[in-house]
Amino acid sequence: MFTQETYQKRRAALKNEMSSGICLFCGNNESPMNYPDNTYHFRQDSTFLYYFGMDYPGLHAAIDIDSGEEILFGDDLTIDSIVWMGAQPTLAERAVNYGITDVRPLAKLNKMLEEAQNKGRKIHYLPPYRHDNNIQLFKWLGIHPDELANQVSKEFITAVVEQRAIKSAEEITEIHKAVDITAEMHLEAMRIVRPGMTEAQVAARVHEIALAANGNISFPIIATINGQTLHNHYHGNTLKEGDLFLLDCGAETPLHYAGDMSSTIPVSKKFTERQKEIYHVALNAHESAIAALKPGVPFKEVHLSAARSIINDMKALGFMKGDTEEALAAGAHALFFPCGLGHMMGLDVHDMEDLGEVYVGYEGKAKSTQFGLKSLRLARPLKPGFVLTIEPGVYFIPELIDMWKTQGHNAAFYNFDKIEQYKDFGGIRNEEDFVITDDGYELLGKPIPKRPEDVEAMKQ
Ligand code: GLY
Ligand code: MN
């Protein structure tokens, strides 16, 4: 954990940003898999972790902006729980480590909220994403789950987003650790990927590295020979000569800071010439995006510089044609790059996505609806302390190729005769993590091979 001063300062900074009322923080509960006592791995809510640090189920907290009180609500273990789980420090003993001295039984929260509502005080809550907390909010506040999204506090969301978006030096140190473990996961995959292995075996090996570092994975592992499917969690294939293997995985430290990297590895000892050509398209886009990173530059512009690079390279290879800027404006690159360039990263791998992309990535402004751009999670001007991923890719998605060809969508920009020869190609993505500094950027974690010959060299 960080020192208690860190958590106290975070709460004090939040109080400064809020006008009045009560800020309610819902912690997460255990979540059953197939019967109540057989639960998924517990993951605390990230905003709760950020302000209160306490990594246990069954807790909620409130900050009274007007009185300044910071209260943790939860119940100590009963003797029955101690029999099964062993003796634990009391909540009050634990809370002190996070600078919290006011600990009350959970039942008192209901009363506090009821009294506040009776006085007409504003109760600020964040968008809930777990059904049990939806029901809890309904019981506490009388707001039907269907209505909860409409009554979230934009003031609270904005204050949290603006604070969590700027990572402190100690957070950056923690994220470096997460990305270092993540890099080890990718280096190991580069060493072991070979014909005859299954996707599941590679996924299991990299998962082990995250677990052995006393943390976990930061999101479900993508380990696939079908990299054209962006979030492919199927691990049932056997790798064979000539396949491209796409790994997208990350580790989460014990403090729950995330890493997130992608790499594309030839299953054979070397990439084929055809694979190398497309690999360079993705790599050039990656490098042009990195070169554009600096404070003040909207991340949407960084995304567009990667897209422009893809268009130019795909024109040079004969897949695309026409004017680059016109193709870019029409979103023609999205046939090959149908997603966003990257996202913020921190206590969540897609940092704060639960609070709403429009606040996290767009400062409350509307997102584009254009195919491709609508999946860009971050567009706002960059600030020092932002941590983000850079992950352009080049994908040949047969269903999308067929559809756009049939529809004639952006037809002026494509040579379908050439594109159709690549319908069995798969996809290529590399991903790295960066922090924006006062005058540019810093790579987070240990660098891993990115050039095709350096990836191949890992396999010797
Ligand atoms: N690495 C998974 C994602 O960014 O969506
Ligand atoms: Mn990512």
XYZ file of C-alpha atoms and ligand atoms in Angstrom:
466
model
C 0.000 0.000 0.000
C 0.984 3.629 -0.300
C 1.406 5.642 2.909
C -1.684 6.853 4.746
C -0.753 10.422 3.707
C -1.242 9.466 0.055
C -4.835 8.413 0.664
C -5.492 11.398 2.955
C -4.168 13.813 0.329
C -6.246 12.205 -2.407
C -9.414 12.570 -0.335
C -8.526 16.157 0.585
C -7.981 17.033 -3.086
C -11.350 15.540 -3.992
C -13.076 17.537 -1.255
C -11.555 20.710 -2.719
C -13.122 19.986 -6.091
C -16.634 19.177 -4.837
C -19.138 21.907 -3.950
C -21.315 20.199 -1.326
C -23.253 17.072 -0.390
C -22.147 13.522 0.295
C -19.890 11.508 -1.994
C -20.764 7.835 -1.817
C -18.148 5.221 -2.733
C -19.432 1.713 -3.409
C -16.872 -0.970 -2.746
C -17.213 -4.327 -4.457
C -18.563 -7.508 -2.928
C -17.586 -11.096 -3.529
C -19.121 -12.305 -6.773
C -20.346 -15.920 -7.001
C -19.383 -18.103 -9.975
C -21.774 -21.047 -9.667
C -22.917 -21.058 -6.049
C -22.641 -18.400 -3.370
C -19.499 -19.653 -1.618
C -17.591 -20.366 -4.845
C -16.588 -16.881 -5.846
C -14.586 -15.276 -8.646
C -11.232 -13.813 -7.710
C -12.119 -10.710 -5.664
C -11.386 -7.362 -7.337
C -12.016 -4.172 -5.413
C -13.482 -1.165 -7.212
C -10.632 1.015 -8.488
C -12.021 4.360 -7.324
C -12.556 2.826 -3.879
C -8.930 1.619 -3.955
C -7.719 5.038 -5.070
C -9.292 6.965 -2.188
C -9.573 4.345 0.556
C -6.998 1.686 -0.376
C -8.825 -1.110 1.430
C -8.768 -4.240 -0.671
C -11.551 -6.247 0.992
C -15.134 -7.087 0.038
C -18.210 -5.714 1.780
C -17.055 -2.133 2.339
C -18.532 1.208 1.335
C -17.486 4.723 2.214
C -18.793 8.250 2.317
C -17.203 11.674 2.355
C -19.344 14.486 3.661
C -18.120 17.456 1.655
C -19.759 19.975 4.011
C -18.589 18.580 7.366
C -15.374 17.048 6.026
C -16.102 13.639 7.594
C -14.581 10.577 5.906
C -16.376 7.426 6.989
C -15.744 3.773 6.216
C -18.748 1.447 6.522
C -18.333 -2.297 6.991
C -18.702 -5.115 9.463
C -16.026 -7.045 11.320
C -15.814 -10.786 10.832
C -18.122 -12.957 12.874
C -16.770 -16.019 14.680
C -18.223 -18.151 11.860
C -16.113 -16.286 9.304
C -13.029 -16.521 11.508
C -13.473 -20.312 11.716
C -13.299 -20.518 7.915
C -10.934 -17.651 7.114
C -8.746 -17.282 10.183
C -8.369 -14.356 12.551
C -8.083 -10.990 10.830
C -7.336 -7.494 12.128
C -10.448 -5.467 12.837
C -11.659 -3.014 10.232
C -10.648 -0.127 12.463
C -7.126 -1.560 12.795
C -6.849 -1.891 9.037
C -8.434 1.466 8.268
C -5.800 3.374 10.237
C -3.230 2.348 7.621
C -5.197 4.407 5.109
C -5.656 7.386 7.406
C -9.280 6.511 8.197
C -10.346 6.795 11.825
C -14.134 6.864 11.499
C -15.340 3.284 10.940
C -19.016 2.436 11.355
C -21.148 -0.703 10.914
C -22.629 -1.094 7.441
C -26.182 -0.720 8.756
C -25.422 2.898 9.729
C -24.870 3.932 6.113
C -28.535 3.495 5.310
C -29.442 5.818 8.189
C -26.897 8.444 7.198
C -28.157 8.522 3.603
C -31.793 8.604 4.703
C -31.160 11.576 6.980
C -29.243 13.397 4.268
C -32.025 12.809 1.747
C -34.634 14.014 4.246
C -32.693 17.242 4.556
C -32.625 17.579 0.778
C -28.849 17.127 0.611
C -27.250 15.955 -2.626
C -25.884 12.410 -2.604
C -23.277 11.993 -5.314
C -22.658 8.522 -6.680
C -20.609 7.146 -9.570
C -21.965 4.903 -12.364
C -22.461 1.457 -10.805
C -21.402 -1.541 -12.908
C -22.256 -4.478 -10.638
C -25.801 -5.659 -10.190
C -25.531 -6.045 -6.428
C -24.488 -2.411 -6.102
C -27.343 -1.374 -8.406
C -29.749 -3.021 -6.003
C -27.932 -1.554 -3.014
C -28.227 1.956 -4.469
C -31.909 1.332 -5.171
C -32.414 0.362 -1.531
C -30.415 3.291 -0.161
C -31.556 6.044 -2.498
C -34.848 4.764 -3.896
C -33.570 5.186 -7.464
C -34.700 2.333 -9.703
C -31.775 0.496 -11.397
C -33.099 1.636 -14.804
C -32.805 5.252 -13.617
C -29.418 5.035 -11.885
C -27.402 5.974 -14.976
C -29.468 9.141 -15.450
C -28.911 10.382 -11.922
C -25.160 9.854 -11.560
C -23.243 12.894 -10.370
C -21.356 14.512 -13.251
C -19.619 16.758 -10.736
C -18.328 13.697 -8.835
C -17.385 11.822 -12.022
C -15.466 14.799 -13.395
C -13.617 15.414 -10.135
C -12.562 11.753 -9.890
C -11.581 11.491 -13.559
C -9.459 14.645 -13.513
C -7.676 13.502 -10.362
C -7.087 9.874 -11.323
C -6.021 10.812 -14.874
C -2.840 12.509 -13.623
C -0.616 9.789 -12.215
C 1.676 10.721 -9.316
C 5.342 9.714 -9.201
C 4.558 6.802 -6.879
C 1.818 5.603 -9.217
C 4.208 5.778 -12.181
C 6.699 3.662 -10.213
C 3.952 1.108 -9.621
C 2.890 1.125 -13.286
C 6.530 0.590 -14.316
C 6.441 -2.567 -12.156
C 3.215 -3.754 -13.787
C 4.635 -3.201 -17.273
C 7.918 -4.916 -16.357
C 5.974 -8.062 -15.406
C 3.890 -7.631 -18.558
C 7.109 -7.457 -20.624
C 8.267 -10.738 -19.043
C 4.988 -12.334 -20.135
C 5.618 -11.275 -23.739
C 9.307 -12.212 -23.746
C 8.398 -15.679 -22.509
C 5.799 -16.089 -25.259
C 8.381 -15.044 -27.858
C 10.685 -17.764 -26.494
C 8.147 -20.598 -26.358
C 5.724 -20.076 -29.266
C 6.267 -22.917 -31.792
C 4.295 -25.311 -33.974
C 2.377 -27.952 -32.015
C 1.728 -25.827 -28.930
C -1.816 -24.806 -28.192
C -2.991 -21.256 -27.626
C -4.099 -22.415 -24.176
C -0.559 -23.547 -23.295
C 0.909 -20.157 -24.173
C -1.881 -18.385 -22.286
C -1.288 -20.583 -19.227
C 2.447 -19.889 -19.210
C 2.069 -16.114 -19.394
C -0.705 -16.193 -16.794
C 1.667 -18.009 -14.452
C 4.173 -15.138 -14.708
C 1.543 -12.622 -13.581
C 0.422 -14.854 -10.704
C 3.978 -15.604 -9.611
C 4.615 -11.857 -9.233
C 1.931 -11.964 -6.514
C -0.566 -10.075 -8.623
C -2.819 -11.191 -11.414
C -3.633 -10.518 -15.035
C -5.115 -7.083 -15.708
C -7.672 -8.429 -18.233
C -8.462 -11.785 -19.871
C -5.538 -12.944 -21.997
C -5.781 -12.742 -25.791
C -3.483 -15.484 -27.152
C -4.582 -16.340 -30.645
C -3.703 -17.292 -34.195
C -6.772 -15.284 -35.235
C -5.513 -11.837 -34.349
C -7.973 -10.240 -36.760
C -10.611 -10.764 -34.054
C -9.775 -7.897 -31.728
C -10.817 -9.341 -28.387
C -10.425 -13.034 -29.100
C -10.521 -15.071 -25.905
C -10.761 -18.504 -27.550
C -7.683 -20.603 -26.760
C -8.603 -23.900 -28.428
C -6.348 -23.797 -31.524
C -3.062 -25.576 -32.095
C -0.276 -23.424 -33.559
C 1.124 -24.490 -36.900
C 3.959 -23.461 -39.226
C 3.231 -20.180 -40.971
C 0.695 -18.914 -38.405
C 0.937 -15.484 -36.814
C 0.422 -15.558 -33.056
C -1.008 -12.441 -31.423
C -0.593 -12.014 -27.685
C -2.334 -9.170 -25.858
C -1.961 -9.475 -22.117
C -0.977 -7.575 -19.042
C -0.181 -7.965 -15.390
C -1.706 -6.198 -12.425
C 0.511 -5.511 -9.394
C -0.608 -6.377 -5.846
C -1.686 -2.707 -5.592
C -3.783 -3.287 -8.751
C -1.958 -1.041 -11.203
C -2.098 -2.447 -14.726
C 0.223 -3.155 -17.618
C -1.009 -3.889 -21.140
C 1.135 -4.934 -24.087
C 0.591 -6.710 -27.382
C 3.050 -8.510 -29.582
C 2.825 -10.499 -32.772
C 5.065 -13.525 -33.048
C 5.697 -15.878 -35.980
C 4.902 -19.486 -35.078
C 7.656 -20.570 -37.470
C 11.221 -19.416 -36.759
C 10.810 -16.461 -39.139
C 8.029 -14.248 -40.456
C 7.191 -14.834 -44.114
C 7.932 -11.919 -46.454
C 4.190 -11.312 -46.748
C 3.858 -11.156 -42.953
C 6.880 -8.878 -42.630
C 5.420 -6.393 -45.121
C 2.227 -5.993 -43.126
C 4.165 -6.069 -39.848
C 6.040 -2.981 -41.039
C 2.764 -1.203 -41.801
C 1.712 -1.726 -38.170
C 5.165 -0.817 -36.871
C 5.356 2.409 -38.911
C 1.948 3.424 -37.556
C 3.193 2.653 -34.046
C 6.318 4.777 -34.468
C 4.444 7.684 -36.025
C 2.025 7.660 -33.092
C 4.848 7.678 -30.552
C 6.548 10.567 -32.374
C 3.351 12.629 -31.992
C 3.065 12.169 -28.206
C 3.431 15.369 -26.216
C 1.410 17.544 -23.862
C -1.259 19.632 -25.548
C -1.662 17.328 -28.556
C -5.156 15.815 -28.740
C -4.866 12.020 -28.681
C -7.306 12.001 -31.588
C -4.535 13.639 -33.663
C -2.105 10.940 -32.534
C -4.660 8.318 -33.596
C -5.032 10.033 -36.968
C -1.267 10.140 -37.524
C -1.176 6.349 -37.077
C -4.147 6.004 -39.441
C -2.463 8.276 -42.007
C 0.670 6.130 -41.842
C -1.428 2.996 -42.458
C -3.125 4.586 -45.469
C 0.179 5.669 -47.007
C 1.778 2.260 -46.491
C -1.292 0.369 -47.714
C -1.285 2.575 -50.821
C 2.402 1.791 -51.402
C 1.637 -1.951 -51.123
C -1.306 -1.703 -53.520
C -4.156 -2.344 -51.047
C -5.438 1.244 -51.102
C -5.503 4.111 -53.576
C -6.613 7.728 -53.815
C -5.845 10.845 -51.835
C -4.540 10.080 -48.343
C -6.307 12.970 -46.591
C -9.606 12.169 -48.296
C -9.271 8.505 -47.300
C -8.486 9.555 -43.736
C -11.500 11.881 -43.529
C -13.744 9.121 -44.904
C -12.400 6.638 -42.346
C -11.219 4.302 -45.125
C -8.281 3.041 -42.996
C -10.849 1.493 -40.637
C -11.182 -1.468 -42.996
C -7.740 -2.471 -41.657
C -7.645 -0.495 -38.381
C -11.231 -0.571 -37.103
C -10.473 0.377 -33.501
C -8.831 3.114 -31.462
C -5.109 3.727 -31.098
C -5.075 3.329 -27.329
C -6.580 4.131 -23.973
C -5.658 5.476 -20.558
C -4.233 2.953 -18.121
C -3.843 2.962 -14.348
C -5.786 1.120 -11.683
C -7.855 -0.241 -14.565
C -6.376 -1.461 -17.781
C -8.913 0.752 -19.571
C -8.597 3.320 -16.879
C -11.860 4.538 -15.373
C -13.937 3.139 -18.214
C -16.710 2.524 -15.659
C -16.959 6.303 -15.180
C -17.784 6.840 -18.845
C -15.489 7.164 -21.863
C -17.014 10.494 -22.720
C -15.667 11.964 -19.444
C -12.405 10.023 -19.375
C -11.443 10.448 -23.002
C -13.529 13.317 -24.352
C -13.921 15.871 -21.503
C -17.686 15.391 -21.671
C -17.890 16.123 -25.416
C -19.614 13.803 -27.886
C -17.676 11.011 -29.586
C -17.519 10.555 -33.342
C -19.947 8.009 -34.743
C -17.702 7.125 -37.706
C -16.781 3.424 -37.879
C -13.317 3.162 -36.378
C -13.317 6.554 -34.640
C -16.333 5.547 -32.575
C -14.081 2.966 -30.902
C -11.421 5.513 -29.958
C -11.501 5.603 -26.168
C -9.260 8.646 -25.751
C -9.308 11.823 -27.848
C -8.616 14.723 -25.494
C -5.447 16.855 -25.392
C -2.667 15.093 -23.495
C -1.390 16.322 -20.142
C 1.784 15.454 -18.230
C 0.987 12.494 -15.992
C -1.429 10.802 -18.402
C -0.598 7.113 -18.825
C -1.775 5.524 -22.046
C -1.278 2.696 -24.488
C -0.225 2.879 -28.118
C -1.607 -0.120 -29.997
C -2.319 0.360 -33.678
C -2.910 -2.787 -35.675
C -3.489 -4.008 -39.184
C -6.277 -6.559 -39.448
C -7.814 -8.443 -42.346
C -11.359 -9.225 -41.198
C -12.991 -11.340 -43.932
C -16.554 -10.450 -42.914
C -15.806 -6.705 -42.955
C -13.975 -6.951 -46.284
C -16.941 -8.803 -47.829
C -19.440 -6.348 -46.402
C -17.687 -3.166 -47.524
C -17.005 -4.640 -50.954
C -20.675 -5.576 -51.376
C -21.852 -2.210 -50.087
C -19.296 -0.292 -52.129
C -18.403 1.526 -48.915
C -15.489 3.908 -49.528
C -14.969 1.922 -52.755
C -12.794 4.627 -54.340
C -9.998 3.911 -51.845
C -9.599 0.128 -52.151
C -8.100 -2.419 -54.525
C -10.255 -5.374 -53.541
C -8.447 -7.733 -55.946
C -5.362 -7.366 -53.756
C -7.201 -7.186 -50.420
C -9.104 -10.406 -51.085
C -5.839 -12.313 -51.422
C -5.208 -11.497 -47.720
C -8.514 -12.701 -46.273
C -6.653 -15.527 -44.514
C -3.872 -13.260 -43.204
C -5.051 -12.617 -39.626
C -3.939 -9.525 -37.761
C -0.906 -7.746 -36.366
C -0.740 -5.513 -33.317
C 2.050 -4.265 -31.111
C 1.293 -2.355 -27.947
C 3.378 -0.351 -25.507
C 2.580 1.865 -22.538
C 3.700 5.477 -22.051
C 3.493 8.315 -19.567
C 3.253 11.856 -20.907
C 5.989 14.065 -19.457
C 6.416 17.857 -19.406
C 8.063 17.849 -22.830
C 7.148 14.528 -24.429
C 6.787 10.976 -23.201
C 8.521 8.137 -21.391
C 8.175 4.458 -22.211
C 6.892 2.490 -19.236
C 8.527 -0.779 -18.280
C 11.234 -2.758 -19.918
C 11.243 -2.503 -23.741
C 10.480 -5.714 -25.628
C 11.472 -6.547 -29.215
C 9.314 -4.745 -31.742
C 11.187 -5.013 -35.040
C 10.488 -8.312 -36.822
C 14.141 -9.403 -36.810
C 14.362 -8.758 -33.059
C 11.222 -10.838 -32.428
C 12.701 -13.617 -34.584
C 15.977 -13.430 -32.654
C 14.075 -14.291 -29.423
C 13.119 -17.612 -30.974
C 16.647 -18.864 -31.752
N -5.454 -4.945 -24.224
C -6.849 -5.049 -24.388
C -7.425 -3.750 -24.772
O -6.767 -2.748 -24.729
O -8.601 -3.666 -25.081
Mn -4.715 -2.055 -24.650
